[in-house]
PDB file of C-alpha atoms in Angstrom:
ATOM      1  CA  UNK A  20      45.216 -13.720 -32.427  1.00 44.00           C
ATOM      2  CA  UNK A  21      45.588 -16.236 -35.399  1.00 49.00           C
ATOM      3  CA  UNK A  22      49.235 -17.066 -36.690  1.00 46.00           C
ATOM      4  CA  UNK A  23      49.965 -15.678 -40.042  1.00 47.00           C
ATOM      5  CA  UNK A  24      51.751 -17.137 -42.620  1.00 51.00           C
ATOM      6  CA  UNK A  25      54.995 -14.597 -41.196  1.00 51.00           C
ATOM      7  CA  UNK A  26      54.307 -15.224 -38.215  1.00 47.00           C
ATOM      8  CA  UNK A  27      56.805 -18.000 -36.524  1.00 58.00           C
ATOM      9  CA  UNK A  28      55.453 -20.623 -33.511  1.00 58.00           C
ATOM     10  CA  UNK A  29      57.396 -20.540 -30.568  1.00 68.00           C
ATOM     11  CA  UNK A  30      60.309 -22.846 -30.118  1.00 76.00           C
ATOM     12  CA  UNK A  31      60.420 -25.037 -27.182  1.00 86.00           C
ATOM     13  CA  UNK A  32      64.227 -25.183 -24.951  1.00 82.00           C
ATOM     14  CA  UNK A  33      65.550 -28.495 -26.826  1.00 82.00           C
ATOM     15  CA  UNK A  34      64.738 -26.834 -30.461  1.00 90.00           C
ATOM     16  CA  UNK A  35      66.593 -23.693 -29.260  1.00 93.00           C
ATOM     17  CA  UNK A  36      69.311 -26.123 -27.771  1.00 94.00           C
ATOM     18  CA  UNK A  37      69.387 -27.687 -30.683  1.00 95.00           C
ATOM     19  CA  UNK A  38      69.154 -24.889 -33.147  1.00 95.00           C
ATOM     20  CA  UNK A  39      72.368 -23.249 -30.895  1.00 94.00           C
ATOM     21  CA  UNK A  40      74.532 -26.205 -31.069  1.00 97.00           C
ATOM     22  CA  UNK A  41      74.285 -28.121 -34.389  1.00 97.00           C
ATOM     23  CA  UNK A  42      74.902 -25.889 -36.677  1.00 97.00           C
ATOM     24  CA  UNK A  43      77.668 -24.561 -34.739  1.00 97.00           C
ATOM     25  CA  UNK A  44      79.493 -27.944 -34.376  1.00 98.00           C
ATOM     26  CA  UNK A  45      78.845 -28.548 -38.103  1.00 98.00           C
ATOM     27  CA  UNK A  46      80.247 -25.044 -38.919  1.00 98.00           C
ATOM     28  CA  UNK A  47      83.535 -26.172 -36.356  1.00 98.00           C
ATOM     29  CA  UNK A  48      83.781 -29.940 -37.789  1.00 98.00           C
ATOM     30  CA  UNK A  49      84.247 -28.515 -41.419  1.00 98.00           C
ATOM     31  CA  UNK A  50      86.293 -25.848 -40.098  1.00 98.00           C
ATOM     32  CA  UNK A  51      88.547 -29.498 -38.621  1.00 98.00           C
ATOM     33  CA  UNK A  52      88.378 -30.955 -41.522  1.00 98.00           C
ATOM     34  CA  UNK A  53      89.441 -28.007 -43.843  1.00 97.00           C
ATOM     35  CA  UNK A  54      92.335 -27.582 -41.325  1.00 98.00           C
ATOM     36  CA  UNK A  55      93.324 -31.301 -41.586  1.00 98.00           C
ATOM     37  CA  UNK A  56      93.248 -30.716 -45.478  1.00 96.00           C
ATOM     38  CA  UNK A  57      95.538 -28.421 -45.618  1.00 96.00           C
ATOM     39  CA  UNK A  58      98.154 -30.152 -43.275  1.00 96.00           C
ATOM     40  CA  UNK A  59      97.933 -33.246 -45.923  1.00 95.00           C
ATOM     41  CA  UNK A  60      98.806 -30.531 -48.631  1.00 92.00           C
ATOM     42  CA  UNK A  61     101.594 -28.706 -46.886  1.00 90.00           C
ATOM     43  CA  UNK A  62     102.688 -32.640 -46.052  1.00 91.00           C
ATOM     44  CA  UNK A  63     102.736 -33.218 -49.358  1.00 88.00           C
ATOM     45  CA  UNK A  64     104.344 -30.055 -50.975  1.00 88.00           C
ATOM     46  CA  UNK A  65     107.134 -29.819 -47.838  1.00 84.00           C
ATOM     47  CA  UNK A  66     108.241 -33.056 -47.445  1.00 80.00           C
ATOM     48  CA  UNK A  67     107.517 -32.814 -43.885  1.00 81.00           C
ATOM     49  CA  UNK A  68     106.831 -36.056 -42.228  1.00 91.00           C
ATOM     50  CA  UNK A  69     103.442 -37.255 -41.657  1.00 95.00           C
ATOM     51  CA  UNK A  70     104.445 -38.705 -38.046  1.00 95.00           C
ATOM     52  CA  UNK A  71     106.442 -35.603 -37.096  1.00 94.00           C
ATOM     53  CA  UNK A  72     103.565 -33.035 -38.084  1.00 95.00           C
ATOM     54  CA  UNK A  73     101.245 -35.334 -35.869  1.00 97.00           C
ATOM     55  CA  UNK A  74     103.657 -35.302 -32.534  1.00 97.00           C
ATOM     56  CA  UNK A  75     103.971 -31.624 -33.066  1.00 95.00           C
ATOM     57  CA  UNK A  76     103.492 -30.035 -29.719  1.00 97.00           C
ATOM     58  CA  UNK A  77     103.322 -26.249 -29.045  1.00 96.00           C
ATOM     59  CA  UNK A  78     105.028 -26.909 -25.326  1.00 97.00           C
ATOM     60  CA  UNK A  79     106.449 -29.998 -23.892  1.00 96.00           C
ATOM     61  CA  UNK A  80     103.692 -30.838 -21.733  1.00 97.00           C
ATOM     62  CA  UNK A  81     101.137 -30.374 -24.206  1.00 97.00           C
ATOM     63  CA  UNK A  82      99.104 -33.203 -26.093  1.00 98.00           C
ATOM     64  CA  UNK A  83      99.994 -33.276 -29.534  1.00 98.00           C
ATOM     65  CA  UNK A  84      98.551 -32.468 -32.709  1.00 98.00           C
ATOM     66  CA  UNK A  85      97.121 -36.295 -32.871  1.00 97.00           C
ATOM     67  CA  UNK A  86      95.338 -35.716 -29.347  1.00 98.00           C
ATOM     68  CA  UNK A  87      94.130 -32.773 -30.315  1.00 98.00           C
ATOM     69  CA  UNK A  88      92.262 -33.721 -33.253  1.00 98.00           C
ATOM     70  CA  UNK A  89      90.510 -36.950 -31.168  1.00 98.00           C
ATOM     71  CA  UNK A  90      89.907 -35.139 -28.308  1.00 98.00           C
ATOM     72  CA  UNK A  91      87.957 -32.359 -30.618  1.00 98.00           C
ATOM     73  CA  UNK A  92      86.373 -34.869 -32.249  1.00 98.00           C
ATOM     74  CA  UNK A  93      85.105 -37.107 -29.073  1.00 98.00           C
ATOM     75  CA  UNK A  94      83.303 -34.097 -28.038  1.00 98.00           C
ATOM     76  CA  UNK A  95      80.564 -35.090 -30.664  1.00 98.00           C
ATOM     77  CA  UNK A  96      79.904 -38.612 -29.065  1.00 97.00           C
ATOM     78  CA  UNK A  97      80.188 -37.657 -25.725  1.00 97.00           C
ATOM     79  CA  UNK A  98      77.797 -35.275 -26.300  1.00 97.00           C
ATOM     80  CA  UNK A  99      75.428 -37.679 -27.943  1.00 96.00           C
ATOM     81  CA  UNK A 100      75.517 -39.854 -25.014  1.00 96.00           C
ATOM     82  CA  UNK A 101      74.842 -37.307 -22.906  1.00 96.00           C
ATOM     83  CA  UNK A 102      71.977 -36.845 -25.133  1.00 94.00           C
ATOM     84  CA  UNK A 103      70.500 -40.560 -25.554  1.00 93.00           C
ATOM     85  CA  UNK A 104      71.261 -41.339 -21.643  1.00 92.00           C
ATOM     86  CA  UNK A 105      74.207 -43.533 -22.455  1.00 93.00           C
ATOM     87  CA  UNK A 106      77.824 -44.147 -22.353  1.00 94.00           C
ATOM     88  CA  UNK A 107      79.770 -42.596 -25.308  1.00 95.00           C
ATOM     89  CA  UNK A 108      81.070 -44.470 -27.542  1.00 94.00           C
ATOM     90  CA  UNK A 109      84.217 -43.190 -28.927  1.00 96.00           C
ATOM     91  CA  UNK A 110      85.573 -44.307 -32.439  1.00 94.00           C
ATOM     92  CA  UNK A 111      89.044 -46.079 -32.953  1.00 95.00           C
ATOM     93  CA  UNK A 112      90.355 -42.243 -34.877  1.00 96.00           C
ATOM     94  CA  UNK A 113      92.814 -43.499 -37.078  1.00 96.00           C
ATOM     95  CA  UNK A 114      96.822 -42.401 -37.262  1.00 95.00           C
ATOM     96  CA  UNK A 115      97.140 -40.919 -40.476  1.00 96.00           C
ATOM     97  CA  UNK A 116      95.791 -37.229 -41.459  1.00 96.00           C
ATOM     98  CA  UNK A 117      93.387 -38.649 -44.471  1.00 96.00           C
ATOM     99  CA  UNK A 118      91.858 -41.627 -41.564  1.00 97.00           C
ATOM    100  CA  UNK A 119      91.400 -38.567 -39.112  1.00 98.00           C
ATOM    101  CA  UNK A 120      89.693 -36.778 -41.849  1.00 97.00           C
ATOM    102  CA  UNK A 121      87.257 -39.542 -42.970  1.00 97.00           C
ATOM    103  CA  UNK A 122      86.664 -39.733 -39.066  1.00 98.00           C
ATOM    104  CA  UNK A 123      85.756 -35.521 -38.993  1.00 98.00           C
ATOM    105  CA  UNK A 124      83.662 -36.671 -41.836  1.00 97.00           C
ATOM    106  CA  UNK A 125      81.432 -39.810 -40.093  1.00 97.00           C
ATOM    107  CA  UNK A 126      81.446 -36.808 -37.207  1.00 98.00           C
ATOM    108  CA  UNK A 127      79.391 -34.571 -39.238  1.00 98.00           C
ATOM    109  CA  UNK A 128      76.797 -37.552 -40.464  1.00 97.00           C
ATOM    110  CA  UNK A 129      76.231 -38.284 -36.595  1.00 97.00           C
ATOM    111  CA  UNK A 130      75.701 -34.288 -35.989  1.00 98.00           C
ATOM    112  CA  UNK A 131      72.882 -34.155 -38.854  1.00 97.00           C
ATOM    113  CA  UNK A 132      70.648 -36.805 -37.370  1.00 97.00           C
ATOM    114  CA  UNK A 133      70.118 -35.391 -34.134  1.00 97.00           C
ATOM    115  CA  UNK A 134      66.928 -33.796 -33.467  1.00 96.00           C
ATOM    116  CA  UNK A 135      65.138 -31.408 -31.270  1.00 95.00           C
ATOM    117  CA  UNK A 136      63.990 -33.435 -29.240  1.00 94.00           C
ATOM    118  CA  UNK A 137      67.157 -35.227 -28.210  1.00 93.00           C
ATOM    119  CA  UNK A 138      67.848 -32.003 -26.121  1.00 93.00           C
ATOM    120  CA  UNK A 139      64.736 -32.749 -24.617  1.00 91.00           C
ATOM    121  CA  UNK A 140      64.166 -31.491 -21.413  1.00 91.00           C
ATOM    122  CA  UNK A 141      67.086 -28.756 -21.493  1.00 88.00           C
ATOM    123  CA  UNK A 142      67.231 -28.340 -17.917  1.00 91.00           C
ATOM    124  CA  UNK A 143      68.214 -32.124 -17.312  1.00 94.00           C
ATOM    125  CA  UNK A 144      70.932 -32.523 -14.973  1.00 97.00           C
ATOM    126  CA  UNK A 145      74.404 -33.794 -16.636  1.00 97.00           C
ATOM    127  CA  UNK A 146      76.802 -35.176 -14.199  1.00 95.00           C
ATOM    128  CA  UNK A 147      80.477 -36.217 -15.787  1.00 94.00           C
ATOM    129  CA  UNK A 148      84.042 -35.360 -15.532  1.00 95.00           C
ATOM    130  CA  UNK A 149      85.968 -32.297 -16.600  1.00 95.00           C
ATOM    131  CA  UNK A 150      89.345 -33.517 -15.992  1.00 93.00           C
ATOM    132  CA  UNK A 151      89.825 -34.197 -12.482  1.00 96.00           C
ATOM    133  CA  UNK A 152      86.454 -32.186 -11.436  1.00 97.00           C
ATOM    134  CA  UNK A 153      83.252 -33.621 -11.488  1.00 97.00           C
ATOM    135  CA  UNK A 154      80.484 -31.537 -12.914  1.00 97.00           C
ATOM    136  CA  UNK A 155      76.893 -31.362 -12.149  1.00 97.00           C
ATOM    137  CA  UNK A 156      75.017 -29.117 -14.159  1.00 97.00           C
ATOM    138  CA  UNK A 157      71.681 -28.404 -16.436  1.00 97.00           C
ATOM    139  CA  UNK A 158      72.264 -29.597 -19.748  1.00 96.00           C
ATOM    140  CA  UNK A 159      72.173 -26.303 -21.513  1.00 95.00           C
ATOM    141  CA  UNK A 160      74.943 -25.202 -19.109  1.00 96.00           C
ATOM    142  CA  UNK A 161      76.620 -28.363 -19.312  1.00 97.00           C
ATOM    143  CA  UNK A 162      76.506 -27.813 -23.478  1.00 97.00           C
ATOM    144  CA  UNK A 163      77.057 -24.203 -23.547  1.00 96.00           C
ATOM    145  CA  UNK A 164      79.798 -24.012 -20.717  1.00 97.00           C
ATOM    146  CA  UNK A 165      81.736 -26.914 -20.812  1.00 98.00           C
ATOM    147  CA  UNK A 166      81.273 -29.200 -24.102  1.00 98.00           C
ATOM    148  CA  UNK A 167      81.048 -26.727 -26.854  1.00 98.00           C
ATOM    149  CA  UNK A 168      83.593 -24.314 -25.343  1.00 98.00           C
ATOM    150  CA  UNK A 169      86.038 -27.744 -24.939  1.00 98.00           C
ATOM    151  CA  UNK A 170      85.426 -28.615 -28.407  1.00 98.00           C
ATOM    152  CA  UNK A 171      86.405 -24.989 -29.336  1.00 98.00           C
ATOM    153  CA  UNK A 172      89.588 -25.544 -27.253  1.00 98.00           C
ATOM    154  CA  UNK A 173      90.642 -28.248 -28.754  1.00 98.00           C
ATOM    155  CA  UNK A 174      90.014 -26.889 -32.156  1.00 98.00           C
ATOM    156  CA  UNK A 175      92.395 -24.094 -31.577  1.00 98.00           C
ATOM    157  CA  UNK A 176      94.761 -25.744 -30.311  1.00 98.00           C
ATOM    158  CA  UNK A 177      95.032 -27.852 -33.730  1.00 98.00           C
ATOM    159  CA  UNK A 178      94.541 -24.227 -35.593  1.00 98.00           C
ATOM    160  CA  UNK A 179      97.795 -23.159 -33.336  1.00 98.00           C
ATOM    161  CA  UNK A 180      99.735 -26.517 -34.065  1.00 97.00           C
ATOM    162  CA  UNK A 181      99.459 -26.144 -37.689  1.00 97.00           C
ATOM    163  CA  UNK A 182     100.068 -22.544 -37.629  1.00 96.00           C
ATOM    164  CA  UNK A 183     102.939 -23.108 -35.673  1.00 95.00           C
ATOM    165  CA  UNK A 184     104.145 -25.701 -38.672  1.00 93.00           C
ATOM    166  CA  UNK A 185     104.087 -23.121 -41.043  1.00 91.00           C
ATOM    167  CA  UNK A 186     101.004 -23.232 -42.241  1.00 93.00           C
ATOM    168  CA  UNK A 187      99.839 -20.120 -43.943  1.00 93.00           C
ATOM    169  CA  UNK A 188      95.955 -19.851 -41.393  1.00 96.00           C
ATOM    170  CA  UNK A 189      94.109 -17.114 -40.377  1.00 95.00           C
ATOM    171  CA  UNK A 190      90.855 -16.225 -39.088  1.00 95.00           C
ATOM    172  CA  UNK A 191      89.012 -17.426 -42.626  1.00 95.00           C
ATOM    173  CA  UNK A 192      90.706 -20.756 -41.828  1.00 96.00           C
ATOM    174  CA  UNK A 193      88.994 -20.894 -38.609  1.00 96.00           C
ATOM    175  CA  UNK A 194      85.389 -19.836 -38.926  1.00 96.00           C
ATOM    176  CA  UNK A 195      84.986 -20.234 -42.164  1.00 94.00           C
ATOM    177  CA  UNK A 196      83.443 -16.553 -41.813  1.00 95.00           C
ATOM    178  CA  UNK A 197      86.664 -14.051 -42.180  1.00 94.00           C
ATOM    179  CA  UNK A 198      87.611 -12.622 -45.637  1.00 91.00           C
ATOM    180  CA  UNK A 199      91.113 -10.817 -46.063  1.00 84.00           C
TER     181      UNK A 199
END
């Protein structure tokens, strides 16, 4: 049957791979730097203390704010080396909220240039560390099961550290989706 002009060509597993994680770590990097954004303002309007805010910890033996925020962001290139076969190489992330931000920022950039076919073949076997553990797994899994939902994590735990300081969040903060 001939292809219409409505009629869509099927995608092959790294475009859907693709297609199912870019946008969605675009959406989330915004989402980190909207979040980091409004920590500079409620620094600025509070009088809080740039240093404090970033060694804010929601238990003792948590990482702080500071770790959270790299950590979120080194999910990008350690997911691009996973992609290009290579070792990740992680940026020096600044100390300071509007450094962090500019970082977020670069983030985004390296996001937009990957392609398809960088998630070419999706069933390629990953093998890395997950703390302590040692994963081997297909890189679909490997994206969907352990980087983006890490990145999410990490995310969160930022959203809950600046929530915890105060700052007035909610779901719209998050996503970028919610309306109340």
């Amino acid at each position: 049957m001939p292809q219409t002009a409505n009629s869509t060509a099927p995608c092959s597993a790294g475009s859907e791979l693709h297609l199912g994680t870019v946008p969605t770590l675009l959406r989330y990097l915004g989402q980190l730097d909207g979040l980091l954004d409004l920590a500079q303002l409620r620094l600025q309007s509070q009088g809080l203390g740039e240093d404090v805010l970033l060694e804010t910890r929601l238990v003792p033996d948590m990482l702080p704010l500071r770790s959270q925020v790299w950590i979120c962001g080194n999910f990008v290139p350690r997911m691009e080396a996973v992609l290009r076969g290579s070792e990740p190489r992680y940026p020096d992330w600044p100390q300071d909220l509007a450094g962090m931000q500019r970082q977020v920022q670069a983030l985004q950039a390296q996001v937009q240039a990957w392609r398809p076919e960088d998630f070419e073949p999706a069933g390629r076997l990953v093998e890395g560390d997950a703390g302590q553990a040692w994963l081997q797994m297909p890189l679909r899994a490997w994206i969907h099961e352990f980087a983006l939902p890490n990145f999410c994590f990490h995310l969160t735990a930022v959203y809950l550290l600046l929530r915890q300081q105060g700052l007035p969040l909610g779901k719209a903060q998050y996503d970028g989706l919610h309306q109340y």
